[in-house]
């Protein structure tokens, strides 16, 4: 099993009490991962619903004119791969965003995912001018990719709640986390 996790974001166990604190024992552990991957291809963060906007509109807000370039060249890259082209269109036109560049999957699947994503990124870098080398454009482009890859390849997934470490403290301690996504149905 391999995955990507942000240094301040962590998957958390399902069915924990809804409050503002997440301790280390609340973090998704190896047993949770094994159980989730026994029935699904990917573990990803819970989708975030965007109010009155699409994923594409959000990218226009973040990147202005570069948003059009990103989508244009992604469409060009995927022009001979109708499954990816359709997945790109579907994802960019709806209002459910997968944030955080986080996922867990089996090693073989992770290798395919990375090969596809980095080949696409290399292509985009040849066509999209980025003004400064530390630009966050590529991070945001890769944040689009899990949902597109999963849809294009008809992979199964499970959405898992995510905690954000607002204090940036060492995970080895009994850290208190605040701000986390909960599935919408958990609030009904």
GROMACS .gro file of N, CA, C and O in nm, residues 73-179:
model
  428
   73UNK      N    1  -0.486   2.256  -2.253
   73UNK     CA    2  -0.378   2.161  -2.279
   73UNK      C    3  -0.406   2.024  -2.218
   73UNK      O    4  -0.359   1.922  -2.272
   74UNK      N    5  -0.486   2.017  -2.112
   74UNK     CA    6  -0.528   1.886  -2.063
   74UNK      C    7  -0.620   1.820  -2.165
   74UNK      O    8  -0.608   1.700  -2.192
   75UNK      N    9  -0.711   1.898  -2.223
   75UNK     CA   10  -0.799   1.843  -2.328
   75UNK      C   11  -0.715   1.796  -2.447
   75UNK      O   12  -0.741   1.689  -2.504
   76UNK      N   13  -0.618   1.874  -2.485
   76UNK     CA   14  -0.531   1.836  -2.597
   76UNK      C   15  -0.454   1.707  -2.564
   76UNK      O   16  -0.445   1.617  -2.647
   77UNK      N   17  -0.402   1.700  -2.443
   77UNK     CA   18  -0.327   1.581  -2.401
   77UNK      C   19  -0.415   1.456  -2.405
   77UNK      O   20  -0.371   1.349  -2.449
   78UNK      N   21  -0.539   1.470  -2.362
   78UNK     CA   22  -0.630   1.355  -2.353
   78UNK      C   23  -0.716   1.335  -2.478
   78UNK      O   24  -0.806   1.252  -2.477
   79UNK      N   25  -0.689   1.408  -2.586
   79UNK     CA   26  -0.776   1.403  -2.704
   79UNK      C   27  -0.792   1.262  -2.761
   79UNK      O   28  -0.897   1.229  -2.817
   80UNK      N   29  -0.693   1.177  -2.746
   80UNK     CA   30  -0.701   1.040  -2.799
   80UNK      C   31  -0.738   0.938  -2.691
   80UNK      O   32  -0.727   0.817  -2.713
   81UNK      N   33  -0.779   0.989  -2.576
   81UNK     CA   34  -0.818   0.904  -2.464
   81UNK      C   35  -0.957   0.948  -2.417
   81UNK      O   36  -0.969   1.025  -2.322
   82UNK      N   37  -1.062   0.905  -2.485
   82UNK     CA   38  -1.197   0.957  -2.456
   82UNK      C   39  -1.241   0.937  -2.311
   82UNK      O   40  -1.315   1.020  -2.258
   83UNK      N   41  -1.194   0.833  -2.247
   83UNK     CA   42  -1.231   0.812  -2.106
   83UNK      C   43  -1.176   0.924  -2.018
   83UNK      O   44  -1.244   0.973  -1.927
   84UNK      N   45  -1.053   0.968  -2.045
   84UNK     CA   46  -0.993   1.078  -1.968
   84UNK      C   47  -1.057   1.212  -2.006
   84UNK      O   48  -1.080   1.297  -1.920
   85UNK      N   49  -1.086   1.230  -2.133
   85UNK     CA   50  -1.148   1.354  -2.178
   85UNK      C   51  -1.286   1.371  -2.113
   85UNK      O   52  -1.319   1.478  -2.062
   86UNK      N   53  -1.363   1.264  -2.110
   86UNK     CA   54  -1.495   1.269  -2.046
   86UNK      C   55  -1.482   1.291  -1.896
   86UNK      O   56  -1.556   1.369  -1.836
   87UNK      N   57  -1.386   1.225  -1.832
   87UNK     CA   58  -1.365   1.242  -1.688
   87UNK      C   59  -1.323   1.385  -1.655
   87UNK      O   60  -1.369   1.444  -1.556
   88UNK      N   61  -1.237   1.444  -1.739
   88UNK     CA   62  -1.195   1.583  -1.720
   88UNK      C   63  -1.316   1.676  -1.730
   88UNK      O   64  -1.337   1.762  -1.643
   89UNK      N   65  -1.397   1.657  -1.833
   89UNK     CA   66  -1.516   1.741  -1.850
   89UNK      C   67  -1.611   1.725  -1.732
   89UNK      O   68  -1.660   1.823  -1.675
   90UNK      N   69  -1.636   1.602  -1.692
   90UNK     CA   70  -1.728   1.576  -1.580
   90UNK      C   71  -1.680   1.643  -1.452
   90UNK      O   72  -1.757   1.708  -1.382
   91UNK      N   73  -1.553   1.626  -1.422
   91UNK     CA   74  -1.500   1.679  -1.296
   91UNK      C   75  -1.500   1.832  -1.295
   91UNK      O   76  -1.540   1.895  -1.198
   92UNK      N   77  -1.455   1.891  -1.404
   92UNK     CA   78  -1.445   2.037  -1.409
   92UNK      C   79  -1.582   2.104  -1.410
   92UNK      O   80  -1.595   2.218  -1.368
   93UNK      N   81  -1.684   2.034  -1.457
   93UNK     CA   82  -1.816   2.097  -1.468
   93UNK      C   83  -1.903   2.078  -1.344
   93UNK      O   84  -2.004   2.146  -1.330
   94UNK      N   85  -1.865   1.989  -1.253
   94UNK     CA   86  -1.950   1.975  -1.134
   94UNK      C   87  -1.894   2.054  -1.017
   94UNK      O   88  -1.791   2.120  -1.028
   95UNK      N   89  -1.964   2.048  -0.904
   95UNK     CA   90  -1.926   2.133  -0.790
   95UNK      C   91  -1.873   2.053  -0.672
   95UNK      O   92  -1.881   2.099  -0.559
   96UNK      N   93  -1.818   1.937  -0.699
   96UNK     CA   94  -1.760   1.854  -0.592
   96UNK      C   95  -1.610   1.844  -0.613
   96UNK      O   96  -1.564   1.785  -0.709
   97UNK      N   97  -1.535   1.900  -0.519
   97UNK     CA   98  -1.390   1.911  -0.530
   97UNK      C   99  -1.321   1.815  -0.434
   97UNK      O  100  -1.360   1.805  -0.318
   98UNK      N  101  -1.221   1.744  -0.483
   98UNK     CA  102  -1.135   1.662  -0.398
   98UNK      C  103  -1.010   1.743  -0.373
   98UNK      O  104  -0.933   1.770  -0.464
   99UNK      N  105  -0.987   1.784  -0.249
   99UNK     CA  106  -0.871   1.868  -0.215
   99UNK      C  107  -0.759   1.783  -0.156
   99UNK      O  108  -0.779   1.669  -0.121
  100UNK      N  109  -0.646   1.844  -0.141
  100UNK     CA  110  -0.539   1.800  -0.052
  100UNK      C  111  -0.435   1.708  -0.111
  100UNK      O  112  -0.342   1.671  -0.043
  101UNK      N  113  -0.445   1.668  -0.239
  101UNK     CA  114  -0.342   1.580  -0.295
  101UNK      C  115  -0.317   1.460  -0.205
  101UNK      O  116  -0.202   1.427  -0.175
  102UNK      N  117  -0.423   1.397  -0.160
  102UNK     CA  118  -0.410   1.280  -0.071
  102UNK      C  119  -0.482   1.161  -0.133
  102UNK      O  120  -0.593   1.174  -0.182
  103UNK      N  121  -0.417   1.046  -0.128
  103UNK     CA  122  -0.480   0.922  -0.169
  103UNK      C  123  -0.397   0.806  -0.117
  103UNK      O  124  -0.280   0.821  -0.085
  104UNK      N  125  -0.461   0.692  -0.105
  104UNK     CA  126  -0.392   0.568  -0.070
  104UNK      C  127  -0.447   0.460  -0.164
  104UNK      O  128  -0.568   0.455  -0.190
  105UNK      N  129  -0.358   0.376  -0.214
  105UNK     CA  130  -0.398   0.266  -0.302
  105UNK      C  131  -0.291   0.157  -0.295
  105UNK      O  132  -0.193   0.170  -0.222
  106UNK      N  133  -0.310   0.052  -0.371
  106UNK     CA  134  -0.210  -0.053  -0.379
  106UNK      C  135  -0.091  -0.005  -0.464
  106UNK      O  136  -0.108   0.079  -0.552
  107UNK      N  137   0.026  -0.062  -0.440
  107UNK     CA  138   0.148  -0.017  -0.509
  107UNK      C  139   0.134  -0.023  -0.660
  107UNK      O  140   0.173   0.072  -0.730
  108UNK      N  141   0.080  -0.130  -0.714
  108UNK     CA  142   0.067  -0.144  -0.859
  108UNK      C  143  -0.020  -0.032  -0.915
  108UNK      O  144   0.010   0.024  -1.022
  109UNK      N  145  -0.128  -0.003  -0.846
  109UNK     CA  146  -0.218   0.104  -0.892
  109UNK      C  147  -0.151   0.240  -0.877
  109UNK      O  148  -0.165   0.327  -0.963
  110UNK      N  149  -0.078   0.258  -0.770
  110UNK     CA  150  -0.007   0.385  -0.746
  110UNK      C  151   0.096   0.409  -0.857
  110UNK      O  152   0.110   0.521  -0.906
  111UNK      N  153   0.166   0.305  -0.897
  111UNK     CA  154   0.264   0.318  -1.005
  111UNK      C  155   0.196   0.363  -1.135
  111UNK      O  156   0.246   0.451  -1.205
  112UNK      N  157   0.082   0.304  -1.169
  112UNK     CA  158   0.007   0.343  -1.290
  112UNK      C  159  -0.040   0.487  -1.278
  112UNK      O  160  -0.032   0.565  -1.374
  113UNK      N  161  -0.093   0.521  -1.162
  113UNK     CA  162  -0.141   0.656  -1.137
  113UNK      C  163  -0.028   0.758  -1.157
  113UNK      O  164  -0.044   0.857  -1.229
  114UNK      N  165   0.086   0.734  -1.095
  114UNK     CA  166   0.199   0.827  -1.104
  114UNK      C  167   0.251   0.837  -1.247
  114UNK      O  168   0.281   0.948  -1.295
  115UNK      N  169   0.263   0.725  -1.315
  115UNK     CA  170   0.309   0.726  -1.454
  115UNK      C  171   0.217   0.812  -1.540
  115UNK      O  172   0.264   0.897  -1.618
  116UNK      N  173   0.089   0.795  -1.525
  116UNK     CA  174  -0.008   0.872  -1.603
  116UNK      C  175  -0.003   1.020  -1.566
  116UNK      O  176   0.002   1.107  -1.654
  117UNK      N  177   0.000   1.049  -1.437
  117UNK     CA  178  -0.002   1.188  -1.392
  117UNK      C  179   0.126   1.261  -1.432
  117UNK      O  180   0.121   1.372  -1.486
  118UNK      N  181   0.242   1.202  -1.407
  118UNK     CA  182   0.367   1.272  -1.435
  118UNK      C  183   0.394   1.285  -1.585
  118UNK      O  184   0.453   1.384  -1.630
  119UNK      N  185   0.347   1.191  -1.664
  119UNK     CA  186   0.356   1.204  -1.809
  119UNK      C  187   0.271   1.323  -1.855
  119UNK      O  188   0.314   1.403  -1.940
  120UNK      N  189   0.152   1.337  -1.798
  120UNK     CA  190   0.065   1.450  -1.830
  120UNK      C  191   0.130   1.582  -1.786
  120UNK      O  192   0.132   1.680  -1.862
  121UNK      N  193   0.185   1.585  -1.665
  121UNK     CA  194   0.249   1.707  -1.613
  121UNK      C  195   0.366   1.748  -1.702
  121UNK      O  196   0.383   1.866  -1.735
  122UNK      N  197   0.448   1.652  -1.744
  122UNK     CA  198   0.560   1.683  -1.833
  122UNK      C  199   0.509   1.746  -1.963
  122UNK      O  200   0.567   1.843  -2.013
  123UNK      N  201   0.401   1.693  -2.016
  123UNK     CA  202   0.341   1.750  -2.137
  123UNK      C  203   0.291   1.892  -2.111
  123UNK      O  204   0.319   1.984  -2.189
  124UNK      N  205   0.221   1.913  -2.002
  124UNK     CA  206   0.167   2.045  -1.970
  124UNK      C  207   0.278   2.148  -1.951
  124UNK      O  208   0.266   2.263  -1.993
  125UNK      N  209   0.386   2.106  -1.888
  125UNK     CA  210   0.499   2.198  -1.864
  125UNK      C  211   0.561   2.248  -1.995
  125UNK      O  212   0.618   2.357  -1.999
  126UNK      N  213   0.549   2.170  -2.101
  126UNK     CA  214   0.600   2.212  -2.231
  126UNK      C  215   0.511   2.318  -2.296
  126UNK      O  216   0.555   2.388  -2.387
  127UNK      N  217   0.386   2.329  -2.251
  127UNK     CA  218   0.290   2.416  -2.319
  127UNK      C  219   0.235   2.531  -2.235
  127UNK      O  220   0.178   2.624  -2.290
  128UNK      N  221   0.251   2.524  -2.105
  128UNK     CA  222   0.194   2.628  -2.018
  128UNK      C  223   0.308   2.704  -1.952
  128UNK      O  224   0.380   2.647  -1.870
  129UNK      N  225   0.321   2.830  -1.986
  129UNK     CA  226   0.427   2.909  -1.921
  129UNK      C  227   0.390   2.939  -1.776
  129UNK      O  228   0.279   2.982  -1.746
  130UNK      N  229   0.483   2.913  -1.687
  130UNK     CA  230   0.465   2.944  -1.546
  130UNK      C  231   0.570   3.049  -1.512
  130UNK      O  232   0.688   3.028  -1.536
  131UNK      N  233   0.524   3.161  -1.457
  131UNK     CA  234   0.613   3.276  -1.439
  131UNK      C  235   0.723   3.254  -1.337
  131UNK      O  236   0.834   3.301  -1.354
  132UNK      N  237   0.696   3.184  -1.230
  132UNK     CA  238   0.801   3.163  -1.131
  132UNK      C  239   0.814   3.015  -1.098
  132UNK      O  240   0.716   2.942  -1.096
  133UNK      N  241   0.935   2.969  -1.071
  133UNK     CA  242   0.958   2.826  -1.052
  133UNK      C  243   0.885   2.766  -0.933
  133UNK      O  244   0.854   2.648  -0.932
  134UNK      N  245   0.853   2.845  -0.831
  134UNK     CA  246   0.785   2.790  -0.714
  134UNK      C  247   0.634   2.802  -0.724
  134UNK      O  248   0.563   2.795  -0.625
  135UNK      N  249   0.584   2.821  -0.845
  135UNK     CA  250   0.441   2.839  -0.865
  135UNK      C  251   0.363   2.718  -0.814
  135UNK      O  252   0.405   2.605  -0.828
  136UNK      N  253   0.248   2.746  -0.758
  136UNK     CA  254   0.163   2.638  -0.707
  136UNK      C  255   0.074   2.579  -0.816
  136UNK      O  256  -0.007   2.491  -0.788
  137UNK      N  257   0.089   2.625  -0.939
  137UNK     CA  258   0.005   2.575  -1.049
  137UNK      C  259   0.011   2.424  -1.058
  137UNK      O  260  -0.091   2.357  -1.068
  138UNK      N  261   0.130   2.367  -1.053
  138UNK     CA  262   0.143   2.222  -1.072
  138UNK      C  263   0.081   2.146  -0.955
  138UNK      O  264   0.025   2.037  -0.973
  139UNK      N  265   0.089   2.200  -0.835
  139UNK     CA  266   0.022   2.138  -0.722
  139UNK      C  267  -0.127   2.133  -0.740
  139UNK      O  268  -0.193   2.032  -0.712
  140UNK      N  269  -0.184   2.241  -0.792
  140UNK     CA  270  -0.328   2.243  -0.815
  140UNK      C  271  -0.367   2.152  -0.931
  140UNK      O  272  -0.473   2.089  -0.928
  141UNK      N  273  -0.283   2.145  -1.032
  141UNK     CA  274  -0.312   2.053  -1.143
  141UNK      C  275  -0.314   1.909  -1.091
  141UNK      O  276  -0.404   1.831  -1.124
  142UNK      N  277  -0.216   1.874  -1.009
  142UNK     CA  278  -0.213   1.736  -0.956
  142UNK      C  279  -0.329   1.713  -0.860
  142UNK      O  280  -0.372   1.599  -0.843
  143UNK      N  281  -0.381   1.819  -0.797
  143UNK     CA  282  -0.497   1.803  -0.710
  143UNK      C  283  -0.622   1.767  -0.790
  143UNK      O  284  -0.712   1.700  -0.738
  144UNK      N  285  -0.627   1.805  -0.915
  144UNK     CA  286  -0.738   1.767  -1.004
  144UNK      C  287  -0.733   1.618  -1.038
  144UNK      O  288  -0.836   1.557  -1.065
  145UNK      N  289  -0.613   1.563  -1.040
  145UNK     CA  290  -0.592   1.436  -1.107
  145UNK      C  291  -0.654   1.313  -1.040
  145UNK      O  292  -0.702   1.224  -1.112
  146UNK      N  293  -0.657   1.299  -0.907
  146UNK     CA  294  -0.715   1.176  -0.853
  146UNK      C  295  -0.858   1.150  -0.900
  146UNK      O  296  -0.891   1.039  -0.943
  147UNK      N  297  -0.943   1.251  -0.897
  147UNK     CA  298  -1.083   1.232  -0.939
  147UNK      C  299  -1.091   1.197  -1.088
  147UNK      O  300  -1.172   1.113  -1.128
  148UNK      N  301  -1.007   1.261  -1.168
  148UNK     CA  302  -1.007   1.234  -1.312
  148UNK      C  303  -0.957   1.092  -1.340
  148UNK      O  304  -1.019   1.016  -1.416
  149UNK      N  305  -0.848   1.053  -1.276
  149UNK     CA  306  -0.792   0.918  -1.296
  149UNK      C  307  -0.892   0.811  -1.252
  149UNK      O  308  -0.915   0.713  -1.323
  150UNK      N  309  -0.950   0.831  -1.136
  150UNK     CA  310  -1.045   0.732  -1.082
  150UNK      C  311  -1.165   0.717  -1.175
  150UNK      O  312  -1.207   0.606  -1.207
  151UNK      N  313  -1.221   0.828  -1.221
  151UNK     CA  314  -1.337   0.824  -1.311
  151UNK      C  315  -1.298   0.764  -1.446
  151UNK      O  316  -1.368   0.677  -1.498
  152UNK      N  317  -1.188   0.809  -1.503
  152UNK     CA  318  -1.147   0.761  -1.636
  152UNK      C  319  -1.121   0.611  -1.638
  152UNK      O  320  -1.147   0.544  -1.737
  153UNK      N  321  -1.071   0.559  -1.528
  153UNK     CA  322  -1.036   0.416  -1.521
  153UNK      C  323  -1.141   0.333  -1.447
  153UNK      O  324  -1.117   0.215  -1.420
  154UNK      N  325  -1.252   0.396  -1.414
  154UNK     CA  326  -1.364   0.328  -1.346
  154UNK      C  327  -1.317   0.253  -1.221
  154UNK      O  328  -1.355   0.139  -1.196
  155UNK      N  329  -1.236   0.321  -1.143
  155UNK     CA  330  -1.186   0.264  -1.018
  155UNK      C  331  -1.284   0.292  -0.906
  155UNK      O  332  -1.351   0.394  -0.903
  156UNK      N  333  -1.289   0.201  -0.812
  156UNK     CA  334  -1.375   0.223  -0.695
  156UNK      C  335  -1.295   0.300  -0.590
  156UNK      O  336  -1.172   0.296  -0.587
  157UNK      N  337  -1.367   0.373  -0.508
  157UNK     CA  338  -1.301   0.452  -0.404
  157UNK      C  339  -1.391   0.465  -0.282
  157UNK      O  340  -1.512   0.447  -0.290
  158UNK      N  341  -1.327   0.497  -0.173
  158UNK     CA  342  -1.398   0.529  -0.050
  158UNK      C  343  -1.349   0.666  -0.006
  158UNK      O  344  -1.230   0.696  -0.014
  159UNK      N  345  -1.444   0.749   0.033
  159UNK     CA  346  -1.410   0.882   0.083
  159UNK      C  347  -1.393   0.874   0.234
  159UNK      O  348  -1.476   0.816   0.304
  160UNK      N  349  -1.283   0.931   0.283
  160UNK     CA  350  -1.251   0.927   0.425
  160UNK      C  351  -1.235   1.070   0.475
  160UNK      O  352  -1.178   1.155   0.407
  161UNK      N  353  -1.286   1.094   0.594
  161UNK     CA  354  -1.273   1.226   0.655
  161UNK      C  355  -1.127   1.262   0.671
  161UNK      O  356  -1.040   1.176   0.685
  162UNK      N  357  -1.102   1.392   0.673
  162UNK     CA  358  -0.965   1.442   0.680
  162UNK      C  359  -0.958   1.550   0.787
  162UNK      O  360  -1.045   1.636   0.795
  163UNK      N  361  -0.853   1.543   0.868
  163UNK     CA  362  -0.828   1.647   0.967
  163UNK      C  363  -0.714   1.735   0.916
  163UNK      O  364  -0.623   1.687   0.849
  164UNK      N  365  -0.721   1.862   0.949
  164UNK     CA  366  -0.615   1.956   0.915
  164UNK      C  367  -0.551   2.001   1.045
  164UNK      O  368  -0.618   2.049   1.135
  165UNK      N  369  -0.421   1.982   1.053
  165UNK     CA  370  -0.345   2.021   1.171
  165UNK      C  371  -0.321   2.172   1.165
  165UNK      O  372  -0.229   2.218   1.100
  166UNK      N  373  -0.406   2.248   1.232
  166UNK     CA  374  -0.392   2.394   1.230
  166UNK      C  375  -0.276   2.443   1.315
  166UNK      O  376  -0.239   2.559   1.308
  167UNK      N  377  -0.221   2.357   1.398
  167UNK     CA  378  -0.114   2.398   1.486
  167UNK      C  379   0.023   2.354   1.437
  167UNK      O  380   0.125   2.391   1.493
  168UNK      N  381   0.025   2.268   1.334
  168UNK     CA  382   0.150   2.218   1.276
  168UNK      C  383   0.242   2.159   1.383
  168UNK      O  384   0.360   2.186   1.387
  169UNK      N  385   0.186   2.076   1.468
  169UNK     CA  386   0.263   2.013   1.574
  169UNK      C  387   0.306   1.873   1.531
  169UNK      O  388   0.256   1.819   1.434
  170UNK      N  389   0.396   1.816   1.603
  170UNK     CA  390   0.451   1.684   1.572
  170UNK      C  391   0.343   1.577   1.586
  170UNK      O  392   0.280   1.564   1.689
  171UNK      N  393   0.324   1.498   1.482
  171UNK     CA  394   0.220   1.394   1.480
  171UNK      C  395   0.245   1.285   1.585
  171UNK      O  396   0.153   1.219   1.628
  172UNK      N  397   0.369   1.267   1.630
  172UNK     CA  398   0.399   1.162   1.726
  172UNK      C  399   0.343   1.192   1.865
  172UNK      O  400   0.328   1.104   1.947
  173UNK      N  401   0.312   1.316   1.892
  173UNK     CA  402   0.254   1.351   2.021
  173UNK      C  403   0.104   1.329   2.016
  173UNK      O  404   0.048   1.303   1.910
  174UNK      N  405   0.039   1.342   2.127
  174UNK     CA  406  -0.107   1.332   2.129
  174UNK      C  407  -0.162   1.468   2.086
  174UNK      O  408  -0.205   1.550   2.165
  175UNK      N  409  -0.153   1.492   1.956
  175UNK     CA  410  -0.180   1.622   1.897
  175UNK      C  411  -0.330   1.647   1.889
  175UNK      O  412  -0.408   1.557   1.864
  176UNK      N  413  -0.367   1.769   1.907
  176UNK     CA  414  -0.505   1.811   1.887
  176UNK      C  415  -0.515   1.874   1.749
  176UNK      O  416  -0.436   1.960   1.713
  177UNK      N  417  -0.609   1.826   1.670
  177UNK     CA  418  -0.632   1.878   1.537
  177UNK      C  419  -0.767   1.948   1.535
  177UNK      O  420  -0.858   1.910   1.608
  178UNK      N  421  -0.779   2.047   1.452
  178UNK     CA  422  -0.908   2.111   1.432
  178UNK      C  423  -0.931   2.123   1.283
  178UNK      O  424  -0.841   2.102   1.204
  179UNK      N  425  -1.052   2.155   1.244
  179UNK     CA  426  -1.091   2.174   1.106
  179UNK      C  427  -1.081   2.044   1.029
  179UNK      O  428  -0.973   2.004   0.989
   0.00000   0.00000   0.00000
